[in-house]
CSV table of C-alpha atoms in Angstrom, one decimal:
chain,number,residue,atom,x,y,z
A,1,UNK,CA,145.5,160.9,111.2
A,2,UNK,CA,143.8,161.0,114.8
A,3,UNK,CA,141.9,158.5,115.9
A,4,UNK,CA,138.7,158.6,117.6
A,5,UNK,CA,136.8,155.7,119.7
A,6,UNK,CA,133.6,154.9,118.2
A,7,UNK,CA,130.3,155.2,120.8
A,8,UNK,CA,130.8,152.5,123.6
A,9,UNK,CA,133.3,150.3,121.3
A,10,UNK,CA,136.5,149.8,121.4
A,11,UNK,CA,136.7,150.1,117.6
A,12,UNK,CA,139.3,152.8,117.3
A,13,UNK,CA,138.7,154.8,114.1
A,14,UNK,CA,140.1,157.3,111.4
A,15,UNK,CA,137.9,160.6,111.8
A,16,UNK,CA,137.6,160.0,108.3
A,17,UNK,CA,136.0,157.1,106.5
A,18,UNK,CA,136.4,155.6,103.0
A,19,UNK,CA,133.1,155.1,101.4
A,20,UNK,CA,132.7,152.7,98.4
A,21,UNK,CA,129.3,152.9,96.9
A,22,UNK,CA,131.0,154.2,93.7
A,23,UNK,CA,133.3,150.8,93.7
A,24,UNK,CA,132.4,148.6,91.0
A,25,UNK,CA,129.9,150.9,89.3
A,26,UNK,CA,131.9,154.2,88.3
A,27,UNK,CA,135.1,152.8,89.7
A,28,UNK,CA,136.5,149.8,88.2
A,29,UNK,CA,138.1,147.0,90.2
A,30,UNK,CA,142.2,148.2,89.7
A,31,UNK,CA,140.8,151.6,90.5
A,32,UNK,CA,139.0,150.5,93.2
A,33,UNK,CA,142.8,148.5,95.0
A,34,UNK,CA,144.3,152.3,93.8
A,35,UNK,CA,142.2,154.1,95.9
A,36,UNK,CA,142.0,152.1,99.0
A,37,UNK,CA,145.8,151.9,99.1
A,38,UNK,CA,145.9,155.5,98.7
A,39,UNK,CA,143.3,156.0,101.4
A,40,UNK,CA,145.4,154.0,103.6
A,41,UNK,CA,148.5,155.3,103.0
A,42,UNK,CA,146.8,158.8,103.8
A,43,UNK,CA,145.8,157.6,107.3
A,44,UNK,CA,142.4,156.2,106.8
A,45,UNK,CA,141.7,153.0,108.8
A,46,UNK,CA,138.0,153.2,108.6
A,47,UNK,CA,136.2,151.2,104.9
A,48,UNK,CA,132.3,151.2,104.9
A,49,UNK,CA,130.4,148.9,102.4
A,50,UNK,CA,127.4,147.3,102.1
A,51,UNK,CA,126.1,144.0,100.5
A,52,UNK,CA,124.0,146.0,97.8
A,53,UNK,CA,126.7,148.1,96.6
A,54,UNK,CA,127.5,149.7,94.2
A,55,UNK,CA,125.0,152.5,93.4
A,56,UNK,CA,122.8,152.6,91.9
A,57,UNK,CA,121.7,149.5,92.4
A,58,UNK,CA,121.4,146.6,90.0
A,59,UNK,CA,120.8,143.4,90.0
A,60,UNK,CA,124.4,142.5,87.8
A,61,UNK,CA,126.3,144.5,90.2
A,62,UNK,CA,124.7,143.0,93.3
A,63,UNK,CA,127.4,143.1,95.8
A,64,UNK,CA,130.7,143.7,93.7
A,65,UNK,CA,131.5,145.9,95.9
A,66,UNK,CA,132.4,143.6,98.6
A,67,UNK,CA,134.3,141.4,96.5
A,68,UNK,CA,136.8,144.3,95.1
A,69,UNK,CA,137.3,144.8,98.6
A,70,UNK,CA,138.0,141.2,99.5
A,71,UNK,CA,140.2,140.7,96.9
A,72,UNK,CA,141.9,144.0,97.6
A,73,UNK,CA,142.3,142.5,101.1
A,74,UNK,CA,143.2,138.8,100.2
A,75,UNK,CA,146.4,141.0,98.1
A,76,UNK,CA,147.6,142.4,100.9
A,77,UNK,CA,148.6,140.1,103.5
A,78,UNK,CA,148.6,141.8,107.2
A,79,UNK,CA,146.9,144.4,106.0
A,80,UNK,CA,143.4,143.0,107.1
A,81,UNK,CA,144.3,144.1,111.4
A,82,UNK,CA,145.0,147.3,110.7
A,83,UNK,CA,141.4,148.5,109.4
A,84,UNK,CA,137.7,148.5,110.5
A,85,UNK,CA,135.7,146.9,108.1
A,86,UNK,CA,132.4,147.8,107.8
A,87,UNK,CA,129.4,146.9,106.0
A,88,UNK,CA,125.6,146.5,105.8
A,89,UNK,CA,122.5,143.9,105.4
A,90,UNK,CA,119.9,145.7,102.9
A,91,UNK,CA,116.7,146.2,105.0
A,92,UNK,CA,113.4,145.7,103.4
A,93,UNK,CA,112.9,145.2,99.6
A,94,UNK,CA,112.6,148.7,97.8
A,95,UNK,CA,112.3,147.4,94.6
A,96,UNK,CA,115.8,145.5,94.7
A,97,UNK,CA,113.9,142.1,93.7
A,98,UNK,CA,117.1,140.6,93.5
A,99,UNK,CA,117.6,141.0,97.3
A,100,UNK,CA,116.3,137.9,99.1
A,101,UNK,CA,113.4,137.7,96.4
A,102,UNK,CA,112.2,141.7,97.1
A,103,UNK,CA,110.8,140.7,100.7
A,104,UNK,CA,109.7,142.9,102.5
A,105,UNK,CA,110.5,141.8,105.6
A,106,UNK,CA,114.4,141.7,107.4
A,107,UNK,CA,114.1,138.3,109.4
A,108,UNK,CA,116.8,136.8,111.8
A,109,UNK,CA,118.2,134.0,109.7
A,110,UNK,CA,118.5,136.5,106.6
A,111,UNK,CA,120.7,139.2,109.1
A,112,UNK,CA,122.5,136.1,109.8
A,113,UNK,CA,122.8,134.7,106.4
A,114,UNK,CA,123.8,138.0,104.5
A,115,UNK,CA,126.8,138.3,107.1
A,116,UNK,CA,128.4,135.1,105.9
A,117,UNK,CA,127.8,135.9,102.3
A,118,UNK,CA,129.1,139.5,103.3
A,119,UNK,CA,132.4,137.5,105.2
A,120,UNK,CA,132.9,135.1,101.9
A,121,UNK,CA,132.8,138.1,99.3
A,122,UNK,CA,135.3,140.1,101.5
A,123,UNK,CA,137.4,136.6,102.4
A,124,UNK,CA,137.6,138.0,106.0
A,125,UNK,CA,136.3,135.9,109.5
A,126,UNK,CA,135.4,139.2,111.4
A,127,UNK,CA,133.7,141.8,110.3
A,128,UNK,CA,134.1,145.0,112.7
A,129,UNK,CA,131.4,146.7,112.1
A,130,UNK,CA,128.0,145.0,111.1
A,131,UNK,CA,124.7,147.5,110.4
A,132,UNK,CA,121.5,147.1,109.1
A,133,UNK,CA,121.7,149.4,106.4
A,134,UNK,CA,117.9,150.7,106.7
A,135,UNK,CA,115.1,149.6,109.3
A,136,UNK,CA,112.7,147.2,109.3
A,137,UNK,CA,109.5,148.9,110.5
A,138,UNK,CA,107.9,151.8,108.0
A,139,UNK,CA,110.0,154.9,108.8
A,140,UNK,CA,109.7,158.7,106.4
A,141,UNK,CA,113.3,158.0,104.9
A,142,UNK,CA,115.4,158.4,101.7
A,143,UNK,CA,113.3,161.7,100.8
A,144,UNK,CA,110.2,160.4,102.8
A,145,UNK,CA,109.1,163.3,105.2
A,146,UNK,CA,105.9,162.1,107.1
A,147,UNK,CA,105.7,159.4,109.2
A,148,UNK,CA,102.0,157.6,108.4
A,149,UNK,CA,100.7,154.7,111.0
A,150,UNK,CA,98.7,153.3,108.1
A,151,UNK,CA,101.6,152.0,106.3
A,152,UNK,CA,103.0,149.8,109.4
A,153,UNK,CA,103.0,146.3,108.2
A,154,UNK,CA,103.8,143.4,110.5
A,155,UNK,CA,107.6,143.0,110.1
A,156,UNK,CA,110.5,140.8,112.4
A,157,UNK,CA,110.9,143.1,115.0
A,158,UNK,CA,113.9,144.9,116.7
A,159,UNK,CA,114.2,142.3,119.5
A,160,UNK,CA,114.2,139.2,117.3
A,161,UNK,CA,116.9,141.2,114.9
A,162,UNK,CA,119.2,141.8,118.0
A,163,UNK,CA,119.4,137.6,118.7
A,164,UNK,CA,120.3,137.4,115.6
A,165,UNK,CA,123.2,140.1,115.7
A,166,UNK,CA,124.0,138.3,119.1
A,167,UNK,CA,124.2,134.9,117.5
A,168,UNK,CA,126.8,136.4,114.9
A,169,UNK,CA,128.7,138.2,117.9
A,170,UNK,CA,129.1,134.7,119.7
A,171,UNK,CA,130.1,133.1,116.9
A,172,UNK,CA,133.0,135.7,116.5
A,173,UNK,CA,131.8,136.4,113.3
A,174,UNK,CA,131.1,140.3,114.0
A,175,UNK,CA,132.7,142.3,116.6
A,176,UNK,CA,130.3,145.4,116.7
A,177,UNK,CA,127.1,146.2,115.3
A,178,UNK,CA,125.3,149.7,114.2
A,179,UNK,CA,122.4,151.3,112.6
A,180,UNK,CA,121.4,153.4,109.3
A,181,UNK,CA,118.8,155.7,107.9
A,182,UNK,CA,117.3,155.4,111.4
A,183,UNK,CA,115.5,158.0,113.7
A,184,UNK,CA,115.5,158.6,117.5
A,185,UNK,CA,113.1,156.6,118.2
A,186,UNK,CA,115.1,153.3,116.6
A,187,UNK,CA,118.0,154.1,118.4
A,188,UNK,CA,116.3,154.6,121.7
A,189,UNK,CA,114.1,151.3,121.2
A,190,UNK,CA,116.9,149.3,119.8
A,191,UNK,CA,119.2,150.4,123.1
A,192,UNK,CA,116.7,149.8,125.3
A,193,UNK,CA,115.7,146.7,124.3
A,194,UNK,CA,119.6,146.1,124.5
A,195,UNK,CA,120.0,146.7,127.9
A,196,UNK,CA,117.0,145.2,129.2
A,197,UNK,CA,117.3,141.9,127.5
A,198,UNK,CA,121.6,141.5,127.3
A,199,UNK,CA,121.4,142.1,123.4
A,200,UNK,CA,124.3,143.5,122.1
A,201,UNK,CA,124.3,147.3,122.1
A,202,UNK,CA,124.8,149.9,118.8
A,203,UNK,CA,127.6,151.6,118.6
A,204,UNK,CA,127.1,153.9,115.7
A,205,UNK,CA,124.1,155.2,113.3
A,206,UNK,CA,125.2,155.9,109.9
A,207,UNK,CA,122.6,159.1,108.6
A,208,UNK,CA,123.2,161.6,105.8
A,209,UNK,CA,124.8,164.8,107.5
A,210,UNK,CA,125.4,168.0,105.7
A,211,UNK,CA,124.7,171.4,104.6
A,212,UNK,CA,121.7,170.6,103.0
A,213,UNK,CA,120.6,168.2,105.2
A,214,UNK,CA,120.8,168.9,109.2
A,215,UNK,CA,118.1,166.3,110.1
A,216,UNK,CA,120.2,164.8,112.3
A,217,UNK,CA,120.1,168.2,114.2
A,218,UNK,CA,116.2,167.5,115.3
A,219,UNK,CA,117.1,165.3,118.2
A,220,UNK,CA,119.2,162.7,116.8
A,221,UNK,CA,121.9,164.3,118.0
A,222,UNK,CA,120.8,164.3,121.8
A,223,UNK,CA,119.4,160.8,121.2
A,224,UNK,CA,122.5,159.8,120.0
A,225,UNK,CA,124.7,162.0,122.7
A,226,UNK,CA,122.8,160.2,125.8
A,227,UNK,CA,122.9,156.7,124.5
A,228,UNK,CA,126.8,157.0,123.6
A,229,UNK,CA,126.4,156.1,119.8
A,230,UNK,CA,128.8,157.3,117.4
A,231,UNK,CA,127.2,159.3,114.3
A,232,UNK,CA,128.5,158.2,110.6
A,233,UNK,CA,128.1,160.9,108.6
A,234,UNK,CA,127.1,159.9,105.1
A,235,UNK,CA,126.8,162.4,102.0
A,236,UNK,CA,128.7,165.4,103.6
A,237,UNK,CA,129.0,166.7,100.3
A,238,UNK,CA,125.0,166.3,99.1
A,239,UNK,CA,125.9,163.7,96.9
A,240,UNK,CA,128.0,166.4,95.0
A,241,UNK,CA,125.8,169.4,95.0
A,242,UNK,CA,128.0,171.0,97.8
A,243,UNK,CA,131.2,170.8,95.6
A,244,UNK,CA,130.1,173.9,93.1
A,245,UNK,CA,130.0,171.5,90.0
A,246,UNK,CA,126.8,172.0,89.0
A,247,UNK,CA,126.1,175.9,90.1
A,248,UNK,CA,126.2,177.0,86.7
A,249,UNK,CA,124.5,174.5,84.2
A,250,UNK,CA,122.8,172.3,86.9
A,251,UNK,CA,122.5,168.6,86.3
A,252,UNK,CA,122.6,169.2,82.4
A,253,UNK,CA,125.9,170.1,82.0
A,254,UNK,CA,127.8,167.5,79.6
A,255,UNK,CA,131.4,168.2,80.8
A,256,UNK,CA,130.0,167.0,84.5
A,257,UNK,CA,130.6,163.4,85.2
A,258,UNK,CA,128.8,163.1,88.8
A,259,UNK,CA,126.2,160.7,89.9
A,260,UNK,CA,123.5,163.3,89.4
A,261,UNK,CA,124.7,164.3,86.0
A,262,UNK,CA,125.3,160.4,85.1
A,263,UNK,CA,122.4,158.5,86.6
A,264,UNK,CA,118.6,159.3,85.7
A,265,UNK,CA,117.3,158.0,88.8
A,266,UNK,CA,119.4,160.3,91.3
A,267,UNK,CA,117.6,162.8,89.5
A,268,UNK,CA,114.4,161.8,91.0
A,269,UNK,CA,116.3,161.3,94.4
A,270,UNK,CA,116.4,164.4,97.2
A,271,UNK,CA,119.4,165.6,96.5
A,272,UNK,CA,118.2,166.5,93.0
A,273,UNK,CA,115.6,168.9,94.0
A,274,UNK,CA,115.0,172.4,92.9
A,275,UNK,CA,115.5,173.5,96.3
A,276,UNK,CA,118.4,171.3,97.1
A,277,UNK,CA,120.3,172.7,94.3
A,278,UNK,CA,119.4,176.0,95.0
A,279,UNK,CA,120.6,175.7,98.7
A,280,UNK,CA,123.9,174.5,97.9
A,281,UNK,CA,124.4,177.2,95.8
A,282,UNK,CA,123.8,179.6,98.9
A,283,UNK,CA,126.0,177.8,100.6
A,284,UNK,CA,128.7,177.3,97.8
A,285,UNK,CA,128.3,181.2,97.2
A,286,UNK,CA,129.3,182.1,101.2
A,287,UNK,CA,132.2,179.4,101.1
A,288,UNK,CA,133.7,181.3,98.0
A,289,UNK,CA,133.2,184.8,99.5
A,290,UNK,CA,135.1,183.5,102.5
A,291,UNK,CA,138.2,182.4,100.1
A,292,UNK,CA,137.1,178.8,100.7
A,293,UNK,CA,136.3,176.0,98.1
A,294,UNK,CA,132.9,175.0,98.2
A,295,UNK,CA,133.9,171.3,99.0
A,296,UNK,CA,136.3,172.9,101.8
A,297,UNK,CA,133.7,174.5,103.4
A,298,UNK,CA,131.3,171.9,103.4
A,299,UNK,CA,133.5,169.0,104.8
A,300,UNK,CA,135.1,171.8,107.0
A,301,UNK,CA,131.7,171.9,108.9
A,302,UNK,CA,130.9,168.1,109.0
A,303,UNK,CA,134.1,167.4,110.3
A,304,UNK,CA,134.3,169.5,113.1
A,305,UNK,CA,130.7,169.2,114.2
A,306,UNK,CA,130.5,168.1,117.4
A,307,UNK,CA,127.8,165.3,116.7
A,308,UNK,CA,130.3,163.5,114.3
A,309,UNK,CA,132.9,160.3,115.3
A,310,UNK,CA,133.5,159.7,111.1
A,311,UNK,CA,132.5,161.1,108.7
A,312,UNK,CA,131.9,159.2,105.0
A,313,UNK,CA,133.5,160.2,102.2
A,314,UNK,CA,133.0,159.1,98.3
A,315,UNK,CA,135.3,159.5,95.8
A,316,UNK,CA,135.8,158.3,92.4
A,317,UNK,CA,139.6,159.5,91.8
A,318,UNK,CA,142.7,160.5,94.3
A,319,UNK,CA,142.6,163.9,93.2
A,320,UNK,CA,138.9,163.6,95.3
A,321,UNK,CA,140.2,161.8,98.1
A,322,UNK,CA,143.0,164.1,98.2
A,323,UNK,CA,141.1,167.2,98.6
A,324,UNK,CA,138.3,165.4,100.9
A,325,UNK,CA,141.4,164.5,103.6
A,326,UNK,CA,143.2,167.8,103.3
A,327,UNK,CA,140.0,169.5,104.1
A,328,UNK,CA,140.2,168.4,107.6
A,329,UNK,CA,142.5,170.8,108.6
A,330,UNK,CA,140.4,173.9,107.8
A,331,UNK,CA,139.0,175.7,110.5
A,332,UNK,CA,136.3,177.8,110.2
A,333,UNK,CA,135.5,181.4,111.5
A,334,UNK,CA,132.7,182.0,114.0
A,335,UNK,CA,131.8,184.4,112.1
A,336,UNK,CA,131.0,182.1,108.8
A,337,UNK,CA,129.6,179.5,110.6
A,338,UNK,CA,127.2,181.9,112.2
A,339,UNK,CA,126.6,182.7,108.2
A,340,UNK,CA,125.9,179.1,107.4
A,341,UNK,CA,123.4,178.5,110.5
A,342,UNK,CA,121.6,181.4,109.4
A,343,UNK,CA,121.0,180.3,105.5
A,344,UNK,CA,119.8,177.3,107.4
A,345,UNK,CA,117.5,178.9,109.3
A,346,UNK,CA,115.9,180.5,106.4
A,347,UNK,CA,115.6,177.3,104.0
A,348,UNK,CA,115.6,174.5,106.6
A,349,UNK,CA,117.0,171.2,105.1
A,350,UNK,CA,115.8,170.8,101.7
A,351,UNK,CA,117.6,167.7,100.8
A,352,UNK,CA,115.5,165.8,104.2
C-alpha cells in the first residue's frame, strides 16, 4: 500500500489507518492480535488508539485497548519499527469520572502523565503520534452545533499544553504530536502559538469526515491546507449508517449487530438521528444505482478526497477490514460525485 507523509512530519503513513475503538469492547483480546496482523499483512502501517478506549466508555474497560495492543506488540518482536503508533490523552471530563477524577480541566502534568501510562500499557518507549483527543477550551463538538461564550470556563491553556508536549518530545518519549475534534480556530491558535514560542508544531487533526458529515468542508480544510496539517479522517462510514445495514429496519433490527443497534447510548449520539439515518439512505440509494456497495461508495469518496492524508477505519471482523481496504481502489465517476455533492447541498450534514 502507498504511503503518504503526514503534514510537516516525517511520519510516513499507510493511506489507510487501523482504528481500535471496538478492541476490547466488541472485539476480544485474540481477536483483537487477529486483526492487527491481518491489517498488517494487508499493508497498513498506521494503528490509532486512545487511553479511553474501548467504546463506549466504561470505567472497567478504561484503557484495555492499549494494553491488547501492547501485548500484541510485546509478541511480535521487530514488529514495533515498522508501524506508527498513535494514540490520545482524554480532554476534559464528559462524565468519564474515572478519568483523572472527571476534571474538567486538561493540565500539563496530566498530558504528561497519561503519556507514560499510555507508553506502559502499550510496552513501547516512543509513541509516534501523540494527540489530545478533544480540546480543552468549550468548543460545539460531538453533536454540539453552537458555539456559546457563556460556557468558557478558565481551563490550562494551549500554550501551557504545548510545554508539556515539548517536555515529552525532549524526553524522546513522543516523536510527533496532533489534534482531535478541534476547529479552525484551534488549529490556527495552536500553530501559531507554535511558531512564535518554538513549541512543537501539529502535524495532524483527527475529525469525523464523511457523507453525512462534511464539517470539515467549512474551512477546516483551508485551515488545515495553509498550516500543512494532515487530516485523520474518523467515522468515514457514519459509525455504520453508510454501510446499508440499517436502511430497512433502522436501529431495531435484531439480526444487526452494530454499535447503533448494540449500544443504547449511540442512540442518543449524532449519528443516530432521524435525519442522519435518512441521509445515508440517500446516499446508500445513489451508491447502489451506480452498481456500487454502499460501503464502496462511501470510503470511495473519503479516500480520494483531496483533504485526506489517512483515513480511520473500524472494524470488528476481517471480512470488514477486507472490504474497507479493497475499497480503495474504486474510482468514482464525475458524474456520481457530482450526484453526492448535490444530495449534500440539499440536506447539509446532518450527522454535525
Amino acid at each position: 500500500m502507498q504511503s503518504t507523509t503526514l503534514g510537516r512530519s516525517d511520519l510516513s503513513v499507510s493511506p489507510i489507518c487501523l482504528g481500535t475503538m471496538t478492541f476490547g469492547e466488541q472485539v476480544d483480546e485474540a481477536a483483537t492480535h487477529v486483526l492487527l496482523d491481518h491489517a498488517v499483512a494487508r499493508g497498513i502501517n498506521f494503528i490509532d488508539t486512545a487511553e479511553m478506549y474501548p467504546v463506549p466508555a466504561r470505567a472497567d474497560t478504561f484503557s484495555l485497548t492499549e494494553s491488547f495492543i501492547g501485548r500484541w506488540l510485546a509478541a511480535r518482536p521487530g514488529l514495533r519499527h515498522k508501524i506508527v503508533l498513535a494514540t490520545k490523552v482524554a480532554g476534559p471530563a464528559r462524565g468519564y469520572n474515572w478519568i483523572r477524577e472527571g476534571s474538567a480541566d486538561l493540565r500539563a502534568h496530566d498530558i504528561v502523565q497519561a503519556c507514560e501510562d499510555s507508553l506502559r500499557r502499550l510496552q513501547t518507549e516512543v509513541i509516534d503520534l501523540y494527540q489530545i483527543h478533544w480540546p480543552n477550551r468549550h468548543v460545539p463538538m460531538f453533536g454540539g452545533l453552537y458555539f456559546d461564550p457563556a460556557k468558557d470556563q478558565p481551563v490550562t491553556g494551549m500554550h501551557e499544553q504545548l510545554e508539556a508536549l515539548q517536555q515529552l518530545l525532549r524526553a524522546g518519549k513522543v516523536r510527533h504530536i496532533g489534534l482531535s475534534n478541534e476547529t479552525p480556530y484551534g488549529v490556527g491558535e495552536f500553530v501559531r502559538l507554535a511558531e512564535q514560542h518554538g513549541l512543537p508544531r501539529i502535524v495532524s487533526v483527527q475529525n469525523p469526515y464523511s457523507l453525512v458529515n462534511r464539517v470539515v468542508d467549512n474551512g477546516l480544510d483551508e485551515a488545515l491546507h495553509r498550516h500543512g496539517v494532515g487530516l485523520l479522517a474518523y467515522s468515514p462510514l457514519g459509525f455504520g449508517t453508510l454501510t446499508g445495514k440499517y436502511d430497512a429496519q433502522g436501529l431495531l433490527d435484531p439480526a444487526q449487530r452494530g454499535r447503533l443497534s448494540v449500544f443504547e447510548s449511540f442512540k442518543k449520539q449524532r449519528w443516530a438521528r432521524p435525519e442522519s439515518l435518512a441521509a445515508a439512505q440517500r446516499y446508500n440509494a445513489l451508491a447502489r444505482a451506480h452498481g456500487l456497495a454502499p460501503t464502496q461508495m462511501a470510503l470511495a469518496w473519503c479516500y480520494t478526497r483531496w483533504c485526506v492524508a489517512s483515513t480511520i477505519i473500524g472494524v470488528t471482523s476481517q471480512a470488514q477490514l477486507d472490504e474497507n481496504i479493497e475499497a480503495r481502489g474504486i474510482t468514482l465517476a464525475p458524474e456520481l460525485l457530482a450526484e453526492i455533492d448535490k444530495i449534500r447541498w440539499e440536506i447539509r450534514d446532518p450527522a454535525q
